[in-house]
CSV table of C-alpha atoms in Angstrom, one decimal:
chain,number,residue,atom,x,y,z
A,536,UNK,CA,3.3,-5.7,0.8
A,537,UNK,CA,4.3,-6.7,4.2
A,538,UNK,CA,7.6,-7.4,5.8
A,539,UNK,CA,8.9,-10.2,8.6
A,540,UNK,CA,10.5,-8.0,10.9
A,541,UNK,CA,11.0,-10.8,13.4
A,542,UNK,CA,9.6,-13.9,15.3
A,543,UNK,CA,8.3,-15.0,18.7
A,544,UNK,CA,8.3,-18.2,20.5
A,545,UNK,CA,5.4,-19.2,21.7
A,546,UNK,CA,3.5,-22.2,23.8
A,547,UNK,CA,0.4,-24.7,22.4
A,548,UNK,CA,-2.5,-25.1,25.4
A,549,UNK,CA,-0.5,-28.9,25.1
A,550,UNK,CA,2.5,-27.4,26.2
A,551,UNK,CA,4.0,-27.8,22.2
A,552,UNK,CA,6.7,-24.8,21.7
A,553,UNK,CA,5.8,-23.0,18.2
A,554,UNK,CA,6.8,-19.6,16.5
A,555,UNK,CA,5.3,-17.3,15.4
A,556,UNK,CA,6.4,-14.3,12.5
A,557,UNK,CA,6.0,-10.8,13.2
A,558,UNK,CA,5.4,-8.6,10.1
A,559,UNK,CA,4.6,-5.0,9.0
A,560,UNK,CA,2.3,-3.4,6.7
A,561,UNK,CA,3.7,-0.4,5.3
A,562,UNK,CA,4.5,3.1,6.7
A,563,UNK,CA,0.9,5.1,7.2
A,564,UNK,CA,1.1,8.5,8.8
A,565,UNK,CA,-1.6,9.1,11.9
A,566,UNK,CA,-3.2,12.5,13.2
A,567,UNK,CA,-3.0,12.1,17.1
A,568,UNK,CA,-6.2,13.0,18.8
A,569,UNK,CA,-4.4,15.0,21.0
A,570,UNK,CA,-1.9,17.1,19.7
A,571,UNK,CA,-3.5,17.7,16.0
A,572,UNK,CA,0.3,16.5,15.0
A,573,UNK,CA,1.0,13.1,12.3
A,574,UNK,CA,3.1,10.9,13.2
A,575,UNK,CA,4.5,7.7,10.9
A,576,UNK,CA,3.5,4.0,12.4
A,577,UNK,CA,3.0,0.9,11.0
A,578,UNK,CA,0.4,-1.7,11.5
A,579,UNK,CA,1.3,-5.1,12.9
A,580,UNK,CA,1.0,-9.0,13.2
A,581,UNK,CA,1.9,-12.1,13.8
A,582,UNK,CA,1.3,-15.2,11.8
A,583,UNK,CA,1.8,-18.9,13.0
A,584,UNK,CA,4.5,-20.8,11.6
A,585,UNK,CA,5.8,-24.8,11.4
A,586,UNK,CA,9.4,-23.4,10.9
A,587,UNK,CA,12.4,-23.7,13.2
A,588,UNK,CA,14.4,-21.1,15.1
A,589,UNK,CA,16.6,-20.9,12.6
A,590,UNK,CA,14.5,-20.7,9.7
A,591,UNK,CA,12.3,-18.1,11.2
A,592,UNK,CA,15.6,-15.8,11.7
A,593,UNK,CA,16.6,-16.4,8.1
A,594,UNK,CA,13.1,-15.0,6.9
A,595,UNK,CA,14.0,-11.7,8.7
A,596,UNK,CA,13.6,-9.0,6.2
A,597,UNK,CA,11.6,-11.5,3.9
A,598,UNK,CA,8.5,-9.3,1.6
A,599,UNK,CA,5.3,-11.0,1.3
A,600,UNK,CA,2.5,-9.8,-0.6
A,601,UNK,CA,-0.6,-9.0,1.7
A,602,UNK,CA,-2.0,-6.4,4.2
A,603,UNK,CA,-2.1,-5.5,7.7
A,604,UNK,CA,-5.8,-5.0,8.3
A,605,UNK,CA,-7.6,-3.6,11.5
A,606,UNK,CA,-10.3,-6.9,12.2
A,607,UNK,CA,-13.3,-6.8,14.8
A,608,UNK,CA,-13.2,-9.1,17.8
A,609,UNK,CA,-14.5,-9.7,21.4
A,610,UNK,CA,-13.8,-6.6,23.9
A,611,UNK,CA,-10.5,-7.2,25.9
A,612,UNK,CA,-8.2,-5.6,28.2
A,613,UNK,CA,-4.6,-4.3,26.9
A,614,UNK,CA,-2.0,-2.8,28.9
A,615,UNK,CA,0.2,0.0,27.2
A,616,UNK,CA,3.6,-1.3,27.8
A,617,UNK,CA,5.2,2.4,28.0
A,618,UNK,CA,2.5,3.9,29.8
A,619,UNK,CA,1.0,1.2,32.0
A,620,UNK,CA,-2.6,2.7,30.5
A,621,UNK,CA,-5.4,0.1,30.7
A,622,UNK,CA,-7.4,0.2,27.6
A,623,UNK,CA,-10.6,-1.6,26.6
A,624,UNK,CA,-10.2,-3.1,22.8
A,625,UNK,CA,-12.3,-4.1,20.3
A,626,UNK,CA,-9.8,-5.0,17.6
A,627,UNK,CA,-6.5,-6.7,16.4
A,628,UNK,CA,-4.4,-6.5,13.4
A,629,UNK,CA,-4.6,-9.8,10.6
A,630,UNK,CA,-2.7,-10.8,7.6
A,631,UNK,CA,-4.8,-11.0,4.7
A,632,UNK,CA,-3.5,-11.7,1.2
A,633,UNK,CA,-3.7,-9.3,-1.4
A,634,UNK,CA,-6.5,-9.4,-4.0
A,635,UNK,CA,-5.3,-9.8,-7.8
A,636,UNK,CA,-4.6,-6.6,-9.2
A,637,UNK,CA,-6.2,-7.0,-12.4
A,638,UNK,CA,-9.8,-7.5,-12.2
A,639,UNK,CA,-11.4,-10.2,-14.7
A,640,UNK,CA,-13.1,-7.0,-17.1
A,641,UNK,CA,-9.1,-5.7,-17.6
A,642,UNK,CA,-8.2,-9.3,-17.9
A,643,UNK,CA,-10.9,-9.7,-21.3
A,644,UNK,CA,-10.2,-6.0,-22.2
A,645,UNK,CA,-6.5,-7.2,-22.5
A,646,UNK,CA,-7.4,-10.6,-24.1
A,647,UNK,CA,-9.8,-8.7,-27.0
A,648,UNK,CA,-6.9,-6.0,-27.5
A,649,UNK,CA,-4.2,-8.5,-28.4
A,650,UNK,CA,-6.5,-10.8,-30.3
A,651,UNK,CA,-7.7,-7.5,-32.4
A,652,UNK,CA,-3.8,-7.0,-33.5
A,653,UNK,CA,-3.3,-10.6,-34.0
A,654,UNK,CA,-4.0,-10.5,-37.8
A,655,UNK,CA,-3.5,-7.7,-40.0
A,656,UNK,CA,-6.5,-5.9,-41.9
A,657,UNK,CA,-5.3,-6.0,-45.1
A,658,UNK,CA,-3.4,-9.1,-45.7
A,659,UNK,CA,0.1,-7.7,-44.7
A,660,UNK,CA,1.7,-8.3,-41.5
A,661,UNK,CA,2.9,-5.8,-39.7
A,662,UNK,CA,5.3,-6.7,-36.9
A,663,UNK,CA,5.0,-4.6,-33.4
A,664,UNK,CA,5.1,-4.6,-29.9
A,665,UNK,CA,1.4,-4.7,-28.8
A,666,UNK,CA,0.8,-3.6,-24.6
């Protein structure tokens, strides 16, 4: 699951104002390369939008099913806003939805269970709650 923790304006190349959601994956604990400690962080992302200023404010808080995953991309140049460290990247954060849960063998394994139970064996039938 991921959550819209909040939204950004932002400008077309033709000069069109649009916004975009922020979300979060969940929390995922890091070991720091320096100090051997964890520390809790979150991935993140933003997703374009069509919605207004208003709507994008209401979806604060709002779960979606999905992930925050770690994608490949051309090299570029980030600035560490705290630090002012200039870093060379290689990667940026997506949205991708989730896959279905159940895979299609469960799905038949389910299907052949409950038709098994569907009639009785021996011409009486017996009424229970089949999972």
């Amino acid at each position: 699951m991921v959550r819209i923790i909040d939204y950004k304006k932002r400008q077309a190349e033709d000069g069109r104002e649009f916004f975009v959601l922020e979300i979060s994956g969940g929390i995922e604990m890091v070991k720091s390369q320096t100090s051997n400690q964890f520390y809790a962080t979150a991935k993140k992302a933003f997703i374009s939008s069509t919605f207004d200023e208003q709507t994008c404010k209401a979806l604060i808080g709002t779960e979606m099913p999905g992930n925050v995953v770690k994608q490949e991309c051309e090299p570029y140049e980030y600035v560490n806003k705290d630090s002012g460290e200039v870093m060379m990247l290689s990667y940026r954060y997506v949205y991708t939805q989730e896959e279905a849960t159940i895979s299609k063998e469960d799905k038949s394994i389910q299907r052949l269970l409950a038709e098994e139970n569907t009639f009785s064996s021996n011409g009486h039938h017996k009424e229970e709650f089949v999972m």
